[in-house]
Short mmCIF file of C-alpha atoms in Angstrom, two decimals:
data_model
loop_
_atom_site.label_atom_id
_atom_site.label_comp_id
_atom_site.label_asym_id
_atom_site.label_seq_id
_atom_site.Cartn_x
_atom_site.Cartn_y
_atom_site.Cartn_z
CA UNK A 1094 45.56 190.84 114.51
CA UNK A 1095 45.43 187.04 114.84
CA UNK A 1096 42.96 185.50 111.94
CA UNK A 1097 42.30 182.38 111.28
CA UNK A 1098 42.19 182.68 107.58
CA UNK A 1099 45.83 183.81 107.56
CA UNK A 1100 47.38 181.39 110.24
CA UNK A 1101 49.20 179.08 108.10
CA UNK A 1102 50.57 182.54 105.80
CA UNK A 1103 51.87 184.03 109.07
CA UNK A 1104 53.02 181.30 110.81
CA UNK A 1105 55.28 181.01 107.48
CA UNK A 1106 56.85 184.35 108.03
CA UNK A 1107 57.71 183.26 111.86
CA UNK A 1108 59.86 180.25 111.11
CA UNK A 1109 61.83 182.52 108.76
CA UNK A 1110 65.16 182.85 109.85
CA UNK A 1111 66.56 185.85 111.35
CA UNK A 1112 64.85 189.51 108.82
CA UNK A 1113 62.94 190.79 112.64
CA UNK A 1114 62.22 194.24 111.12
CA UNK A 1115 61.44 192.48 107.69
CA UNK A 1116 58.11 190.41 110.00
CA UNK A 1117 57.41 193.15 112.03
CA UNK A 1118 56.82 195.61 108.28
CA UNK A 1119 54.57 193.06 107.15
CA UNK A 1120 52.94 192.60 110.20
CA UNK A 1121 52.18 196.38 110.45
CA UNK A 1122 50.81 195.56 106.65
CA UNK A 1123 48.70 192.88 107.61
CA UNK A 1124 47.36 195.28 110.63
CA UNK A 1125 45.67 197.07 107.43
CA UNK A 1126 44.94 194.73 105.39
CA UNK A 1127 42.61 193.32 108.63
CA UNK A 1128 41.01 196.56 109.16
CA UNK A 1129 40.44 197.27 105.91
CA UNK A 1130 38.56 193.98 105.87
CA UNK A 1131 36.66 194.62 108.70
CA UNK A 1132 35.33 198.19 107.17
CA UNK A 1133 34.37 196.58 104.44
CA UNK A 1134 32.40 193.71 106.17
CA UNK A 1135 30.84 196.69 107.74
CA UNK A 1136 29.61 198.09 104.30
CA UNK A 1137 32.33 200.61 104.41
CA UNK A 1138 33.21 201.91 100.57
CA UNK A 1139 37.01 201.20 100.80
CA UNK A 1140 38.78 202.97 97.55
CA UNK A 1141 42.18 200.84 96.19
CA UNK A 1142 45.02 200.82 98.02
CA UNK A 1143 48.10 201.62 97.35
CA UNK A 1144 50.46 199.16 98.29
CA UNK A 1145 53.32 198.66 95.86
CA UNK A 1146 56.33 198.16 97.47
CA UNK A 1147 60.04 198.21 97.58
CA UNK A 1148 62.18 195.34 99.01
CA UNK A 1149 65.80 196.60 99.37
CA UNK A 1150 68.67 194.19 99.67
CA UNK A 1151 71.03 192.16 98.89
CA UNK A 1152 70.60 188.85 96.73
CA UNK A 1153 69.69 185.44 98.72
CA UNK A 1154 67.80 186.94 102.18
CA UNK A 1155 64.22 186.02 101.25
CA UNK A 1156 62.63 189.16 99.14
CA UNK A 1157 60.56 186.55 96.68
CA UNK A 1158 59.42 184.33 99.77
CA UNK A 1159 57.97 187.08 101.65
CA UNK A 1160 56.57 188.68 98.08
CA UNK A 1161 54.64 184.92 97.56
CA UNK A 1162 53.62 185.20 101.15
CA UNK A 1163 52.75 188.29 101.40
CA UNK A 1164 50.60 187.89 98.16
CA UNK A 1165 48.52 184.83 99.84
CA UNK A 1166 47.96 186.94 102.96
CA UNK A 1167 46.42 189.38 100.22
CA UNK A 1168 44.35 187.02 98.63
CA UNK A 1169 42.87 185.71 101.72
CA UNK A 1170 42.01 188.99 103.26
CA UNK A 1171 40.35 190.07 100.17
CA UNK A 1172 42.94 192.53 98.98
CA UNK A 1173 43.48 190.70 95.63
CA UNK A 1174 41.28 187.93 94.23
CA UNK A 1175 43.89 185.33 93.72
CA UNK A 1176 47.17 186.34 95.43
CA UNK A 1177 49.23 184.35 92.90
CA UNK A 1178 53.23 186.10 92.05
CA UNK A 1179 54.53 186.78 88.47
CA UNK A 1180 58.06 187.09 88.34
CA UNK A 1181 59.76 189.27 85.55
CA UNK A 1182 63.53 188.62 85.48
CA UNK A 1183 66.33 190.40 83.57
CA UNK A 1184 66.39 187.61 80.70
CA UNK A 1185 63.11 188.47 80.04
CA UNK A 1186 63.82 191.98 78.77
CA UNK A 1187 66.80 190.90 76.08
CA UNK A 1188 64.83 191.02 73.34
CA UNK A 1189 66.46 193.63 70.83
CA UNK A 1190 63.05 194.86 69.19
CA UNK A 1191 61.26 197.64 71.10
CA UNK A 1192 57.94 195.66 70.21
CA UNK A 1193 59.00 192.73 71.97
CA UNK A 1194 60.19 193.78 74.92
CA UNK A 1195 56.93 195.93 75.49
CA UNK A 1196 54.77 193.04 74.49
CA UNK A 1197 56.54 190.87 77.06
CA UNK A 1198 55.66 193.52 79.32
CA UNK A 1199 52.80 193.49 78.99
CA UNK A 1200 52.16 189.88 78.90
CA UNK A 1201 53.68 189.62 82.35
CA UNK A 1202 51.54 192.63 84.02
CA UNK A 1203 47.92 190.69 82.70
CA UNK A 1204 49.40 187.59 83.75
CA UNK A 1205 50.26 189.43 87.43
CA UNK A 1206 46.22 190.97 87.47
CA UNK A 1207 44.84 190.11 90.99
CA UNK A 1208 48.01 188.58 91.69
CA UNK A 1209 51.39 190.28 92.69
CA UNK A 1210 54.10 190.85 89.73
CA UNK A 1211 57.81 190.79 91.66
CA UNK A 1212 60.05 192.69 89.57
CA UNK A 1213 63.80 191.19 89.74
CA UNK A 1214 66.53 193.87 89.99
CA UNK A 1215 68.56 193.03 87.06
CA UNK A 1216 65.26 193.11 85.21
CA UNK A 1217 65.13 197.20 84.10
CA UNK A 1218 66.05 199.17 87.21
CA UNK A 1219 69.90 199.89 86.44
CA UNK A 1220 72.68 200.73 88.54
CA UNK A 1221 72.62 204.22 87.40
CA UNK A 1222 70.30 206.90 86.50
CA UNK A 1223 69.04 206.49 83.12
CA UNK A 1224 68.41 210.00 81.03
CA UNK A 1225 67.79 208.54 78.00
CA UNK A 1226 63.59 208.19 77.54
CA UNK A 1227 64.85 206.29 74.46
CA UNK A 1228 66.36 203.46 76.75
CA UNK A 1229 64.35 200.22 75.78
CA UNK A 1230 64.78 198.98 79.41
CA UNK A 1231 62.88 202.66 80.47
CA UNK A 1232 60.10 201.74 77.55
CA UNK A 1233 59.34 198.28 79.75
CA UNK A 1234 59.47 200.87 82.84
CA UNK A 1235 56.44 203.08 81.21
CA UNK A 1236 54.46 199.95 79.95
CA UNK A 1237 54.27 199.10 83.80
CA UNK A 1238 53.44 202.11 85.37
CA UNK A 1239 50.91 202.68 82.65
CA UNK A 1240 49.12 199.28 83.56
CA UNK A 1241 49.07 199.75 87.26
CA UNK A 1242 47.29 202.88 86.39
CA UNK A 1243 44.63 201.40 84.34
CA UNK A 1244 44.14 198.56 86.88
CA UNK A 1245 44.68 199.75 90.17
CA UNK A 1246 43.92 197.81 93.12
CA UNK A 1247 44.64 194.69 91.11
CA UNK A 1248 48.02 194.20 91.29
CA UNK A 1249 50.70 194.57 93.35
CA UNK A 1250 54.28 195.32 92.54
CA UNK A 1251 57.27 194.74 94.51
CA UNK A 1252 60.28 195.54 93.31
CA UNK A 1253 63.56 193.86 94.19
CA UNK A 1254 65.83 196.84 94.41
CA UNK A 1255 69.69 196.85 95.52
CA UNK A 1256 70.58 200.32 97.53
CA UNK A 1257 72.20 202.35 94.77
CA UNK A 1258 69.06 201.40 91.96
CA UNK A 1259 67.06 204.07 94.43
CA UNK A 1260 68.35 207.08 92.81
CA UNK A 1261 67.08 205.24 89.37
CA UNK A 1262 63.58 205.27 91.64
CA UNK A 1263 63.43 208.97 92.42
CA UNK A 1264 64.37 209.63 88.93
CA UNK A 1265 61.50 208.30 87.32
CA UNK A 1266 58.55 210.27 88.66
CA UNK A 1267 56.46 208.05 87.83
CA UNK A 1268 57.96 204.99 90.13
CA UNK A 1269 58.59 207.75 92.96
CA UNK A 1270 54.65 208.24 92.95
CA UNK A 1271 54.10 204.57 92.96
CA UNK A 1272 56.34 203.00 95.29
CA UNK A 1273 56.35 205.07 98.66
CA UNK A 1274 56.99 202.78 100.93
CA UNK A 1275 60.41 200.31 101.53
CA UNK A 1276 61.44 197.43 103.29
CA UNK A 1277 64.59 196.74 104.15
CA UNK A 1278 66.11 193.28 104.04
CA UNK A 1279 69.29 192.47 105.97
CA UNK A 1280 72.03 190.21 105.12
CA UNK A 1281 72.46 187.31 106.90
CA UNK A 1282 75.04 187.21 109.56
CA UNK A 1283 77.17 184.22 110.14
CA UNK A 1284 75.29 182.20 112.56
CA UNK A 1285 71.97 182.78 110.72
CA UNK A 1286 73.67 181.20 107.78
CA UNK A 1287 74.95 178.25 109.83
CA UNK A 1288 70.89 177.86 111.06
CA UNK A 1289 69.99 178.24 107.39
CA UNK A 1290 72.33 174.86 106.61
CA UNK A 1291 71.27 173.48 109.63
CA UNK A 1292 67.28 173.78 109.15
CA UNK A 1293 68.30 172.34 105.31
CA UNK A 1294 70.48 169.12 106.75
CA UNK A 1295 66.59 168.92 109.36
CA UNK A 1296 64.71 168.42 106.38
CA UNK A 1297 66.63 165.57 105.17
CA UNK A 1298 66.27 163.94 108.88
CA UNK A 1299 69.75 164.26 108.84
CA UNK A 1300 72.31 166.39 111.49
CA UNK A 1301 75.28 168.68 110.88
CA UNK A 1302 78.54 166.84 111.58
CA UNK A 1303 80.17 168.14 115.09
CA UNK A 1304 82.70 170.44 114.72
CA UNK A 1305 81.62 171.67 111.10
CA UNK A 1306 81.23 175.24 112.60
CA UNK A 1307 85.02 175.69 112.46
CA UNK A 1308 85.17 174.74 109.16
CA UNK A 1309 82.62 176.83 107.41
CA UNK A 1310 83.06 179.85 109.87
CA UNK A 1311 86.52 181.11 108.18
CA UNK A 1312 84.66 180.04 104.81
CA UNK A 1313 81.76 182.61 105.26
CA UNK A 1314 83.55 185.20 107.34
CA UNK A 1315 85.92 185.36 104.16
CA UNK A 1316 83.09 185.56 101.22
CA UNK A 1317 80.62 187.08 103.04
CA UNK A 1318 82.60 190.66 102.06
CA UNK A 1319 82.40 189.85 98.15
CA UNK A 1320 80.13 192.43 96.77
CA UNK A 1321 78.39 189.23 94.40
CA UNK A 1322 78.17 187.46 97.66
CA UNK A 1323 74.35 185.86 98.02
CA UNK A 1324 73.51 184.97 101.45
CA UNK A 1325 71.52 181.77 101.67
CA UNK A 1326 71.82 181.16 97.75
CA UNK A 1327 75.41 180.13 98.73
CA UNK A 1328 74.41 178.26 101.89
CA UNK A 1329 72.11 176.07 99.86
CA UNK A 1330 75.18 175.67 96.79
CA UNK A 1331 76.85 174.73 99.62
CA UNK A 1332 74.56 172.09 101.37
CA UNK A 1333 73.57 170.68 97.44
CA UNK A 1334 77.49 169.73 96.63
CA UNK A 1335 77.71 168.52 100.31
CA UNK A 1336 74.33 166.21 99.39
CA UNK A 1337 76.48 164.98 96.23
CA UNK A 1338 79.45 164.19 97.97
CA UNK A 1339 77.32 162.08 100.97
CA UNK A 1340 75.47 160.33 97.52
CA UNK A 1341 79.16 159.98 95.84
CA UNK A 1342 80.69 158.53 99.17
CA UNK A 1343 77.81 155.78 99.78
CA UNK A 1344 78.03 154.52 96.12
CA UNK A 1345 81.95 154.49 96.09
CA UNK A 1346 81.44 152.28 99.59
CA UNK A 1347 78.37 150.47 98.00
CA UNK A 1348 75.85 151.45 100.66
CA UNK A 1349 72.73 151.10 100.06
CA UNK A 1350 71.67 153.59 102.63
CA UNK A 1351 74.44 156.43 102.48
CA UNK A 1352 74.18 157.35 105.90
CA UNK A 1353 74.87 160.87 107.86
CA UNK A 1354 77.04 163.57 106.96
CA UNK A 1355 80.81 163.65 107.28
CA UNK A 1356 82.54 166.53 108.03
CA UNK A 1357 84.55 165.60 104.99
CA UNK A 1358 81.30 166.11 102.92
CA UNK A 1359 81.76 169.43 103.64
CA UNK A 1360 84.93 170.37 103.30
CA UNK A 1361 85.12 168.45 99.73
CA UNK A 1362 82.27 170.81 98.81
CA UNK A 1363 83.68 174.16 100.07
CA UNK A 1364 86.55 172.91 98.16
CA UNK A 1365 84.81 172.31 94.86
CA UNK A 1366 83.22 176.02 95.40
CA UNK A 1367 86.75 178.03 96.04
CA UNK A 1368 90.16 176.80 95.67
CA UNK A 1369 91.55 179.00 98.29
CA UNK A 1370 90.21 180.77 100.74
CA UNK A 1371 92.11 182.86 103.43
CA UNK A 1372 92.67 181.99 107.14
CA UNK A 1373 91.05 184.50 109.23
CA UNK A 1374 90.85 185.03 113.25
CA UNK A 1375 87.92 182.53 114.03
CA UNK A 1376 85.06 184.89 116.08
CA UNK A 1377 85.50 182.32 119.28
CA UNK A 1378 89.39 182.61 119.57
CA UNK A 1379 90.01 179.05 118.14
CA UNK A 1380 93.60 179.44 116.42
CA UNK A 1381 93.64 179.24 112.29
CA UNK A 1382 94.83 176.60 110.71
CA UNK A 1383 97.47 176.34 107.62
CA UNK A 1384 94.96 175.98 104.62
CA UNK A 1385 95.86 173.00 102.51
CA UNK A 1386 93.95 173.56 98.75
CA UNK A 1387 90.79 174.39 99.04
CA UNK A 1388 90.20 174.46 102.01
CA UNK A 1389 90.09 176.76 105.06
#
């Protein structure tokens, strides 16, 4: 499988963080996107593809980075001509009139042409099953799958989908035709988060302070079970307040150079994020503490 014209794309997808079965389903993509090169370099007549797809799971694991990827893998193979990603997100469907919201629609999908077009969940797929044809939301739905139609091979589609939008999926019989194939994205455990912050602090040529793990582990542990929770999006909330109390520490002690992190960073910015949080058992037997506000 190894190309040269797709080293940089792939080597991308490696130094993601944890999502194994996530590489390995776009690997097995790429697999066919290769061969189907080769056929054609062979004269082969190749029809269009089908190759919308699904990406199930929950907010902040990485669905739009591998969709971006995954469309400049495309491009370079000579599945789409340009490989660049239109993103459609729920604000862009709040327009009252049914005219706008299908023009918008539409705007989007020729904007996406030889390109991918990621469709956000909270865009139109609902948490229910919508019966209504007369649903504005299932208008934008039909405007799609009516340009795919008239353009395929393309486009891609991807749509972000949570777990209980699928039955929304099967409903339509038009997505169920379209979308055959999902990839599942799982959430980040613990110490993939903590390798998340940690690959964040890397960038800044800066360390994690020691000890920090017993300090966030209770933090995550705790949230981690909110149904709203969002993975690395809270990670990198996390490591931006952190940044601003480092930046708010070196100016109160007039440094020009404001130095590593403290562990105090952290816990100043876990406590501007949650004013209480629960002890819990930490995972490597280390007793809990009495929280004082704000912190664990």
């Amino acid at each position: 499988m190894s190309e040269d014209c797709i080293r940089d794309e792939l080597k991308e997808l490696g130094e993601l963080i944890g999502l194994t079965s996530v590489k390995e389903a776009i690997e097995d993509l790429v697999v066919h996107l290769v061969n189907e090169r080769s056929y054609r370099a062979q004269g082969a007549r190749i029809l269009p593809a089908r190759r919308h797809l699904v990406f199930s799971g929950p907010a902040g694991v990485g669905k739009r980075r591998v969709a971006r990827t995954f469309g400049q893998i495309c491009a370079r193979l000579g599945a789409l001509e340009k490989g660049h990603m239109v993103v459609v997100d729920g604000e862009d469907l709040t327009a009252v009139s049914f005219d706008k919201k299908v023009a918008l629609m539409r705007e989007r999908c020729a904007a996406a042409l030889d390109g991918v077009l990621f469709i956000r969940n909270d865009a139109f797929l609902p948490a229910g099953i919508l019966r209504s044809t007369g649903d504005l939301r299932l208008d934008a739905v039909d405007v799609m799958i009516d340009f795919m139609l008239r353009h395929r091979g393309r486009m891609l589609v991807i749509l972000d989908a949570r777990p209980n939008q699928f039955d929304y999926i099967s409903f339509h019989l038009g997505l169920a035709r379209l979308f055959n194939q999902t990839i599942a994205f799982p959430p980040y455990d613990v110490f993939e988060l903590l390798q998340i912050l940690a690959a964040k602090a890397r960038r800044m040529d800066l360390e994690l302070p020691e000890g920090i793990e017993c300090d966030l582990f209770p933090w995550i542990i705790a949230n981690m079970r909110r149904s709203d929770w969002r993975n690395a999006c809270e990670i990198g909330n996390l490591f931006s307040r952190a940044v601003g109390q480092r930046a708010s520490r070196g100016i109160r002690l007039r440094r020009a150079d404001f130095g590593a992190f403290e562990r105090d960073d952290f816990r100043q910015a876990l406590a501007t994020m949650q004013s209480d949080v629960p002890v819990l058992a930490h995972p490597f037997g280390i007793p809990g503490r009495r929280p004082r506000p704000g912190l664990p």
